Amino acid sequence: MGVTGSRRRDGEERGWLRGAPPPRWVRGLPVLLLAGVCVAELVSHQPLDIGFLLGAIPSLAVLSYGPLATAAFGCVVIVLLNLPALHLNHPGNTDLLTISFVAALSVFVSLVRSRRDAHLVTVRTVAEAAQLAVLPPLPERIGPVRCAGLYRAAQRGTLVGGDFFEVRAGPCGVRAVMGDVQGHGLSAVGTVASLLGAFREAVLDERNLEAAARRLERRLVVDSSATEHAELFATALLIEFSGDASTVRIVSCGHPPPLLMRDGQVVELEIEPGAPIGLGLFDVSPPKERTVPLRHGDRLFLASDGVTEGRNRSGDFYPLPERLVKFADAEPAALTDRVWEDLVRFCTTVRDDVTMLVLTPQPETVP
């Protein structure tokens, strides 16, 4: 996803103790220890009682090598212990027997680890494929709109949480949605998938954003009707660009309003919010559409409450509009990265899903 419009936290952020492949220095430890022991014995004028150190070599090999390579290290260690020139097998056969047992045990552990790792890789691959099917990578451009997004799920090891966004082209223009489902983590993924499916249908079927919002409302009400006291709801922001990207229509269902970046300034658009989706309150507090004219160079910055409600040690909220002014000259993809890095520095801990979406109207022919 490096050059595409969206990036999510995935395997490259895992350390080697969390399932990522071990670094090169870990793979080199057995060889370095083996060479170090042999060189020390050959250089020393008197025999050194350091043969016991060779017992660590098969154990270190388990961390990064398979059973065959681990067995090879064990065989090399046993051979070196029996070389008279090295004087490693002192004070007697105890070292040889102990290290032989450790080498055999290391081969068994390596076999178990290799099979477990293969199983985990399969499970993770299937899980990532399922999550990416729910929220696929965002294209860099859709019609007259350039897109850049960033997604950081709060639950470690997942690609999708309780936030969602999508940008689609339809008969009425390019439409985008950003939302936040109650809760976060894998428990909210099913609701996210349901709402995204309803939005994708609304892009093709509904003629205006109010009707599209009602489609999402109906979907969530139906999903929660089978569960008593489900209290399932979501906030959402729906956006529709005109065919020439000269205007944008916006509807808010309890979601933070978008920020308009224009001429180095950042302005929060005033949108009258309707009721959140899923509460059945659209008849009482329906969402109202607002149309905003756009100029060349304008950008819309959408963020979830994981950004706007981030706090520092003093309890102050993250000042998103003020920080965006400092990054106004950055490219869209770099803009989301810089805001994320700044948010991490500002907050003590990021506990909620963080989602950002930058939409830049840019028709093919710009006057």
GROMACS .gro file of C-alpha atoms in nm:
model
  367
    1MET     CA    1   0.000   0.000   0.000
    2GLY     CA    2   0.299   0.227  -0.007
    3VAL     CA    3   0.191   0.426  -0.312
    4THR     CA    4  -0.179   0.378  -0.277
    5GLY     CA    5  -0.414   0.612  -0.101
    6SER     CA    6  -0.442   0.428   0.230
    7ARG     CA    7  -0.200   0.273   0.473
    8ARG     CA    8  -0.276   0.062   0.775
    9ARG     CA    9  -0.068  -0.073   1.056
   10ASP     CA   10   0.035  -0.426   0.967
   11GLY     CA   11   0.317  -0.676   0.999
   12GLU     CA   12   0.606  -0.442   0.933
   13GLU     CA   13   0.543  -0.277   1.269
   14ARG     CA   14   0.569  -0.604   1.460
   15GLY     CA   15   0.895  -0.673   1.638
   16TRP     CA   16   1.067  -1.008   1.594
   17LEU     CA   17   0.950  -1.108   1.941
   18ARG     CA   18   0.590  -1.058   1.817
   19GLY     CA   19   0.607  -1.287   1.517
   20ALA     CA   20   0.812  -1.097   1.260
   21PRO     CA   21   1.122  -1.268   1.111
   22PRO     CA   22   1.428  -1.233   1.338
   23PRO     CA   23   1.685  -0.969   1.244
   24ARG     CA   24   2.020  -1.062   1.092
   25TRP     CA   25   2.213  -1.016   1.413
   26VAL     CA   26   2.000  -1.286   1.580
   27ARG     CA   27   2.072  -1.527   1.294
   28GLY     CA   28   2.442  -1.451   1.324
   29LEU     CA   29   2.469  -1.517   1.698
   30PRO     CA   30   2.533  -1.894   1.674
   31VAL     CA   31   2.808  -1.845   1.415
   32LEU     CA   32   2.971  -1.561   1.610
   33LEU     CA   33   2.970  -1.758   1.936
   34LEU     CA   34   3.108  -2.065   1.762
   35ALA     CA   35   3.389  -1.869   1.601
   36GLY     CA   36   3.462  -1.678   1.920
   37VAL     CA   37   3.506  -1.992   2.131
   38CYS     CA   38   3.734  -2.157   1.873
   39VAL     CA   39   3.951  -1.846   1.826
   40ALA     CA   40   3.983  -1.797   2.202
   41GLU     CA   41   4.108  -2.155   2.248
   42LEU     CA   42   4.353  -2.135   1.959
   43VAL     CA   43   4.496  -1.800   2.068
   44SER     CA   44   4.528  -1.888   2.438
   45HIS     CA   45   4.861  -2.038   2.554
   46GLN     CA   46   4.679  -2.247   2.814
   47PRO     CA   47   4.359  -2.454   2.768
   48LEU     CA   48   4.048  -2.258   2.862
   49ASP     CA   49   3.755  -2.428   3.029
   50ILE     CA   50   3.494  -2.266   2.804
   51GLY     CA   51   3.353  -2.571   2.628
   52PHE     CA   52   3.026  -2.522   2.814
   53LEU     CA   53   2.962  -2.210   2.603
   54LEU     CA   54   2.908  -2.430   2.298
   55GLY     CA   55   2.591  -2.558   2.464
   56ALA     CA   56   2.429  -2.222   2.394
   57ILE     CA   57   2.480  -2.250   2.018
   58PRO     CA   58   2.197  -2.500   1.941
   59SER     CA   59   1.968  -2.303   2.174
   60LEU     CA   60   2.042  -1.980   1.988
   61ALA     CA   61   1.989  -2.153   1.654
   62VAL     CA   62   1.633  -2.239   1.760
   63LEU     CA   63   1.541  -1.868   1.750
   64SER     CA   64   1.595  -1.827   1.378
   65TYR     CA   65   1.678  -2.160   1.211
   66GLY     CA   66   1.480  -2.469   1.120
   67PRO     CA   67   1.535  -2.820   1.258
   68LEU     CA   68   1.790  -2.922   0.990
   69ALA     CA   69   2.009  -2.616   1.044
   70THR     CA   70   1.978  -2.655   1.421
   71ALA     CA   71   2.086  -3.019   1.392
   72ALA     CA   72   2.382  -2.910   1.178
   73PHE     CA   73   2.492  -2.662   1.446
   74GLY     CA   74   2.461  -2.936   1.708
   75CYS     CA   75   2.674  -3.176   1.504
   76VAL     CA   76   2.943  -2.910   1.452
   77VAL     CA   77   2.951  -2.842   1.826
   78ILE     CA   78   2.991  -3.213   1.910
   79VAL     CA   79   3.269  -3.250   1.654
   80LEU     CA   80   3.454  -2.950   1.795
   81LEU     CA   81   3.427  -3.092   2.146
   82ASN     CA   82   3.606  -3.406   2.028
   83LEU     CA   83   3.895  -3.226   1.857
   84PRO     CA   84   4.205  -3.268   2.079
   85ALA     CA   85   4.367  -2.955   1.936
   86LEU     CA   86   4.097  -2.730   2.081
   87HIS     CA   87   4.086  -2.883   2.432
   88LEU     CA   88   3.719  -2.792   2.464
   89ASN     CA   89   3.598  -3.112   2.630
   90HIS     CA   90   3.726  -3.037   2.981
   91PRO     CA   91   3.703  -3.140   3.264
   92GLY     CA   92   3.563  -3.461   3.110
   93ASN     CA   93   3.274  -3.627   2.930
   94THR     CA   94   3.016  -3.432   3.129
   95ASP     CA   95   3.027  -3.137   2.889
   96LEU     CA   96   2.993  -3.363   2.586
   97LEU     CA   97   2.692  -3.552   2.723
   98THR     CA   98   2.519  -3.236   2.843
   99ILE     CA   99   2.570  -3.050   2.518
  100SER     CA  100   2.461  -3.352   2.314
  101PHE     CA  101   2.136  -3.361   2.511
  102VAL     CA  102   2.086  -2.987   2.467
  103ALA     CA  103   2.149  -3.016   2.091
  104ALA     CA  104   1.894  -3.297   2.055
  105LEU     CA  105   1.639  -3.104   2.260
  106SER     CA  106   1.700  -2.791   2.050
  107VAL     CA  107   1.626  -2.982   1.731
  108PHE     CA  108   1.293  -3.094   1.876
  109VAL     CA  109   1.206  -2.740   1.988
  110SER     CA  110   1.300  -2.603   1.646
  111LEU     CA  111   1.071  -2.856   1.478
  112VAL     CA  112   0.779  -2.756   1.700
  113ARG     CA  113   0.849  -2.384   1.649
  114SER     CA  114   0.872  -2.420   1.269
  115ARG     CA  115   0.536  -2.596   1.249
  116ARG     CA  116   0.374  -2.345   1.481
  117ASP     CA  117   0.513  -2.052   1.280
  118ALA     CA  118   0.384  -2.204   0.956
  119HIS     CA  119   0.039  -2.239   1.112
  120LEU     CA  120   0.043  -1.881   1.241
  121VAL     CA  121   0.148  -1.749   0.900
  122THR     CA  122  -0.148  -1.928   0.742
  123VAL     CA  123  -0.391  -1.798   1.002
  124ARG     CA  124  -0.258  -1.443   0.972
  125THR     CA  125  -0.273  -1.453   0.592
  126VAL     CA  126  -0.637  -1.562   0.600
  127ALA     CA  127  -0.721  -1.299   0.864
  128GLU     CA  128  -0.554  -1.021   0.666
  129ALA     CA  129  -0.732  -1.129   0.347
  130ALA     CA  130  -1.067  -1.123   0.529
  131GLN     CA  131  -1.001  -0.780   0.680
  132LEU     CA  132  -0.881  -0.635   0.350
  133ALA     CA  133  -1.197  -0.768   0.187
  134VAL     CA  134  -1.393  -0.559   0.438
  135LEU     CA  135  -1.183  -0.246   0.393
  136PRO     CA  136  -0.973  -0.270   0.075
  137PRO     CA  137  -0.685  -0.030  -0.001
  138LEU     CA  138  -0.797   0.311  -0.117
  139PRO     CA  139  -0.701   0.407  -0.475
  140GLU     CA  140  -0.484   0.713  -0.514
  141ARG     CA  141  -0.740   0.876  -0.742
  142ILE     CA  142  -1.112   0.824  -0.801
  143GLY     CA  143  -1.254   1.035  -1.081
  144PRO     CA  144  -1.172   1.402  -1.021
  145VAL     CA  145  -1.073   1.342  -0.657
  146ARG     CA  146  -0.730   1.246  -0.523
  147CYS     CA  147  -0.746   1.032  -0.210
  148ALA     CA  148  -0.507   0.962   0.074
  149GLY     CA  149  -0.595   0.783   0.393
  150LEU     CA  150  -0.438   0.644   0.706
  151TYR     CA  151  -0.583   0.377   0.933
  152ARG     CA  152  -0.444   0.266   1.267
  153ALA     CA  153  -0.655   0.008   1.450
  154ALA     CA  154  -0.641   0.029   1.829
  155GLN     CA  155  -0.625  -0.348   1.874
  156ARG     CA  156  -0.271  -0.469   1.809
  157GLY     CA  157  -0.232  -0.716   1.525
  158THR     CA  158  -0.548  -0.613   1.340
  159LEU     CA  159  -0.594  -0.413   1.021
  160VAL     CA  160  -0.958  -0.314   1.074
  161GLY     CA  161  -1.126  -0.187   1.388
  162GLY     CA  162  -1.436   0.016   1.460
  163ASP     CA  163  -1.356   0.301   1.219
  164PHE     CA  164  -1.422   0.285   0.847
  165PHE     CA  165  -1.394   0.495   0.534
  166GLU     CA  166  -1.462   0.443   0.167
  167VAL     CA  167  -1.456   0.649  -0.153
  168ARG     CA  168  -1.660   0.536  -0.453
  169ALA     CA  169  -1.763   0.677  -0.789
  170GLY     CA  170  -2.129   0.648  -0.884
  171PRO     CA  171  -2.398   0.795  -1.109
  172CYS     CA  172  -2.424   1.107  -0.890
  173GLY     CA  173  -2.049   1.171  -0.860
  174VAL     CA  174  -1.775   1.066  -0.624
  175ARG     CA  175  -1.903   0.983  -0.277
  176ALA     CA  176  -1.707   0.925   0.041
  177VAL     CA  177  -1.798   0.806   0.387
  178MET     CA  178  -1.613   0.807   0.717
  179GLY     CA  179  -1.765   0.651   1.025
  180ASP     CA  180  -1.702   0.523   1.373
  181VAL     CA  181  -1.886   0.223   1.512
  182GLN     CA  182  -1.954   0.193   1.884
  183GLY     CA  183  -1.654   0.011   2.032
  184HIS     CA  184  -1.339  -0.090   1.849
  185GLY     CA  185  -1.137  -0.397   1.764
  186LEU     CA  186  -1.251  -0.720   1.604
  187SER     CA  187  -1.591  -0.708   1.776
  188ALA     CA  188  -1.687  -0.408   1.558
  189VAL     CA  189  -1.563  -0.548   1.227
  190GLY     CA  190  -1.897  -0.716   1.146
  191THR     CA  191  -2.083  -0.388   1.186
  192VAL     CA  192  -1.822  -0.208   0.976
  193ALA     CA  193  -1.864  -0.464   0.697
  194SER     CA  194  -2.243  -0.425   0.709
  195LEU     CA  195  -2.232  -0.044   0.691
  196LEU     CA  196  -1.976  -0.041   0.410
  197GLY     CA  197  -2.191  -0.281   0.211
  198ALA     CA  198  -2.492  -0.054   0.258
  199PHE     CA  199  -2.288   0.252   0.154
  200ARG     CA  200  -2.163   0.083  -0.163
  201GLU     CA  201  -2.520   0.002  -0.260
  202ALA     CA  202  -2.634   0.356  -0.177
  203VAL     CA  203  -2.364   0.500  -0.407
  204LEU     CA  204  -2.535   0.324  -0.698
  205ASP     CA  205  -2.901   0.353  -0.597
  206GLU     CA  206  -2.967   0.666  -0.391
  207ARG     CA  207  -2.997   1.005  -0.557
  208ASN     CA  208  -2.898   1.221  -0.259
  209LEU     CA  209  -2.694   1.196   0.059
  210GLU     CA  210  -2.992   1.209   0.297
  211ALA     CA  211  -3.131   0.897   0.134
  212ALA     CA  212  -2.788   0.733   0.150
  213ALA     CA  213  -2.769   0.810   0.523
  214ARG     CA  214  -3.114   0.658   0.573
  215ARG     CA  215  -2.992   0.345   0.394
  216LEU     CA  216  -2.713   0.311   0.651
  217GLU     CA  217  -2.959   0.382   0.932
  218ARG     CA  218  -3.196   0.109   0.814
  219ARG     CA  219  -2.912  -0.141   0.778
  220LEU     CA  220  -2.793  -0.089   1.135
  221VAL     CA  221  -3.142  -0.090   1.284
  222VAL     CA  222  -3.218  -0.420   1.112
  223ASP     CA  223  -2.889  -0.573   1.226
  224SER     CA  224  -2.949  -0.480   1.589
  225SER     CA  225  -3.319  -0.569   1.598
  226ALA     CA  226  -3.248  -0.937   1.671
  227THR     CA  227  -3.059  -0.848   1.990
  228GLU     CA  228  -3.244  -0.706   2.288
  229HIS     CA  229  -3.090  -0.384   2.421
  230ALA     CA  230  -2.822  -0.399   2.150
  231GLU     CA  231  -2.745  -0.024   2.180
  232LEU     CA  232  -2.562  -0.049   1.850
  233PHE     CA  233  -2.493   0.281   1.678
  234ALA     CA  234  -2.235   0.459   1.466
  235THR     CA  235  -2.146   0.811   1.365
  236ALA     CA  236  -2.085   0.886   0.999
  237LEU     CA  237  -1.992   1.166   0.762
  238LEU     CA  238  -2.108   1.139   0.400
  239ILE     CA  239  -1.960   1.353   0.122
  240GLU     CA  240  -2.048   1.388  -0.246
  241PHE     CA  241  -1.842   1.578  -0.504
  242SER     CA  242  -2.005   1.721  -0.814
  243GLY     CA  243  -1.897   1.589  -1.152
  244ASP     CA  244  -1.646   1.872  -1.204
  245ALA     CA  245  -1.545   1.875  -0.836
  246SER     CA  246  -1.646   2.241  -0.807
  247THR     CA  247  -1.880   2.180  -0.514
  248VAL     CA  248  -1.910   1.927  -0.234
  249ARG     CA  249  -2.223   1.822  -0.046
  250ILE     CA  250  -2.185   1.707   0.312
  251VAL     CA  251  -2.411   1.525   0.556
  252SER     CA  252  -2.316   1.455   0.917
  253CYS     CA  253  -2.470   1.186   1.136
  254GLY     CA  254  -2.312   1.282   1.466
  255HIS     CA  255  -1.957   1.269   1.325
  256PRO     CA  256  -1.694   1.545   1.366
  257PRO     CA  257  -1.720   1.790   1.074
  258PRO     CA  258  -1.455   1.798   0.800
  259LEU     CA  259  -1.179   2.057   0.789
  260LEU     CA  260  -1.132   2.269   0.478
  261MET     CA  261  -0.768   2.346   0.396
  262ARG     CA  262  -0.747   2.652   0.174
  263ASP     CA  263  -0.457   2.891   0.106
  264GLY     CA  264  -0.259   2.776   0.408
  265GLN     CA  265  -0.556   2.814   0.641
  266VAL     CA  266  -0.769   2.547   0.806
  267VAL     CA  267  -1.139   2.606   0.869
  268GLU     CA  268  -1.384   2.371   1.036
  269LEU     CA  269  -1.697   2.355   0.819
  270GLU     CA  270  -2.020   2.421   1.005
  271ILE     CA  271  -2.245   2.123   0.945
  272GLU     CA  272  -2.573   2.075   1.132
  273PRO     CA  273  -2.541   1.716   1.254
  274GLY     CA  274  -2.824   1.468   1.252
  275ALA     CA  275  -2.874   1.177   1.488
  276PRO     CA  276  -2.615   0.898   1.488
  277ILE     CA  277  -2.690   0.596   1.274
  278GLY     CA  278  -2.873   0.302   1.432
  279LEU     CA  279  -3.064   0.481   1.708
  280GLY     CA  280  -3.386   0.515   1.508
  281LEU     CA  281  -3.396   0.892   1.559
  282PHE     CA  282  -3.377   1.009   1.198
  283ASP     CA  283  -3.744   1.115   1.203
  284VAL     CA  284  -3.675   1.335   1.507
  285SER     CA  285  -3.331   1.464   1.409
  286PRO     CA  286  -3.268   1.398   1.040
  287PRO     CA  287  -2.931   1.481   0.883
  288LYS     CA  288  -2.924   1.799   0.678
  289GLU     CA  289  -2.715   1.848   0.367
  290ARG     CA  290  -2.484   2.143   0.316
  291THR     CA  291  -2.325   2.244  -0.015
  292VAL     CA  292  -1.980   2.405  -0.011
  293PRO     CA  293  -1.816   2.560  -0.322
  294LEU     CA  294  -1.457   2.455  -0.381
  295ARG     CA  295  -1.157   2.629  -0.535
  296HIS     CA  296  -0.853   2.491  -0.705
  297GLY     CA  297  -0.609   2.370  -0.440
  298ASP     CA  298  -0.869   2.308  -0.169
  299ARG     CA  299  -0.847   1.993   0.040
  300LEU     CA  300  -1.090   1.828   0.279
  301PHE     CA  301  -0.941   1.663   0.586
  302LEU     CA  302  -1.162   1.409   0.762
  303ALA     CA  303  -1.065   1.251   1.094
  304SER     CA  304  -1.221   1.017   1.346
  305ASP     CA  305  -1.254   1.099   1.714
  306GLY     CA  306  -0.941   0.894   1.776
  307VAL     CA  307  -0.757   1.201   1.645
  308THR     CA  308  -0.969   1.485   1.780
  309GLU     CA  309  -1.011   1.330   2.127
  310GLY     CA  310  -0.646   1.241   2.178
  311ARG     CA  311  -0.514   1.390   2.504
  312ASN     CA  312  -0.174   1.476   2.643
  313ARG     CA  313  -0.060   1.432   3.003
  314SER     CA  314  -0.232   1.756   3.102
  315GLY     CA  315  -0.565   1.636   2.964
  316ASP     CA  316  -0.566   1.878   2.671
  317PHE     CA  317  -0.725   1.761   2.346
  318TYR     CA  318  -0.513   1.734   2.035
  319PRO     CA  319  -0.548   2.070   1.849
  320LEU     CA  320  -0.599   1.928   1.502
  321PRO     CA  321  -0.678   2.252   1.310
  322GLU     CA  322  -0.374   2.429   1.456
  323ARG     CA  323  -0.144   2.138   1.374
  324LEU     CA  324  -0.279   2.106   1.021
  325VAL     CA  325  -0.175   2.464   0.946
  326LYS     CA  326   0.188   2.363   1.009
  327PHE     CA  327   0.160   2.074   0.762
  328ALA     CA  328  -0.044   2.257   0.497
  329ASP     CA  329   0.232   2.234   0.234
  330ALA     CA  330   0.272   1.856   0.263
  331GLU     CA  331   0.144   1.618  -0.002
  332PRO     CA  332  -0.176   1.434   0.096
  333ALA     CA  333  -0.004   1.103   0.176
  334ALA     CA  334   0.273   1.278   0.369
  335LEU     CA  335   0.013   1.493   0.545
  336THR     CA  336  -0.157   1.195   0.711
  337ASP     CA  337   0.179   1.050   0.813
  338ARG     CA  338   0.293   1.375   0.970
  339VAL     CA  339  -0.032   1.420   1.160
  340TRP     CA  340  -0.005   1.063   1.290
  341GLU     CA  341   0.353   1.114   1.405
  342ASP     CA  342   0.258   1.443   1.569
  343LEU     CA  343  -0.042   1.280   1.739
  344VAL     CA  344   0.176   1.003   1.882
  345ARG     CA  345   0.418   1.261   2.021
  346PHE     CA  346   0.135   1.468   2.168
  347CYS     CA  347  -0.062   1.188   2.333
  348THR     CA  348   0.062   0.966   2.612
  349THR     CA  349  -0.120   0.665   2.465
  350VAL     CA  350  -0.341   0.626   2.157
  351ARG     CA  351  -0.621   0.399   2.279
  352ASP     CA  352  -0.880   0.441   2.005
  353ASP     CA  353  -0.886   0.365   1.635
  354VAL     CA  354  -0.732   0.648   1.435
  355THR     CA  355  -0.856   0.725   1.085
  356MET     CA  356  -0.768   1.012   0.853
  357LEU     CA  357  -0.885   1.084   0.501
  358VAL     CA  358  -0.761   1.363   0.272
  359LEU     CA  359  -0.975   1.438  -0.035
  360THR     CA  360  -0.834   1.676  -0.295
  361PRO     CA  361  -1.067   1.777  -0.580
  362GLN     CA  362  -0.848   1.786  -0.887
  363PRO     CA  363  -1.021   1.756  -1.223
  364GLU     CA  364  -0.817   1.623  -1.513
  365THR     CA  365  -0.825   1.969  -1.679
  366VAL     CA  366  -0.748   2.250  -1.437
  367PRO     CA  367  -0.796   2.607  -1.565
   0.00000   0.00000   0.00000
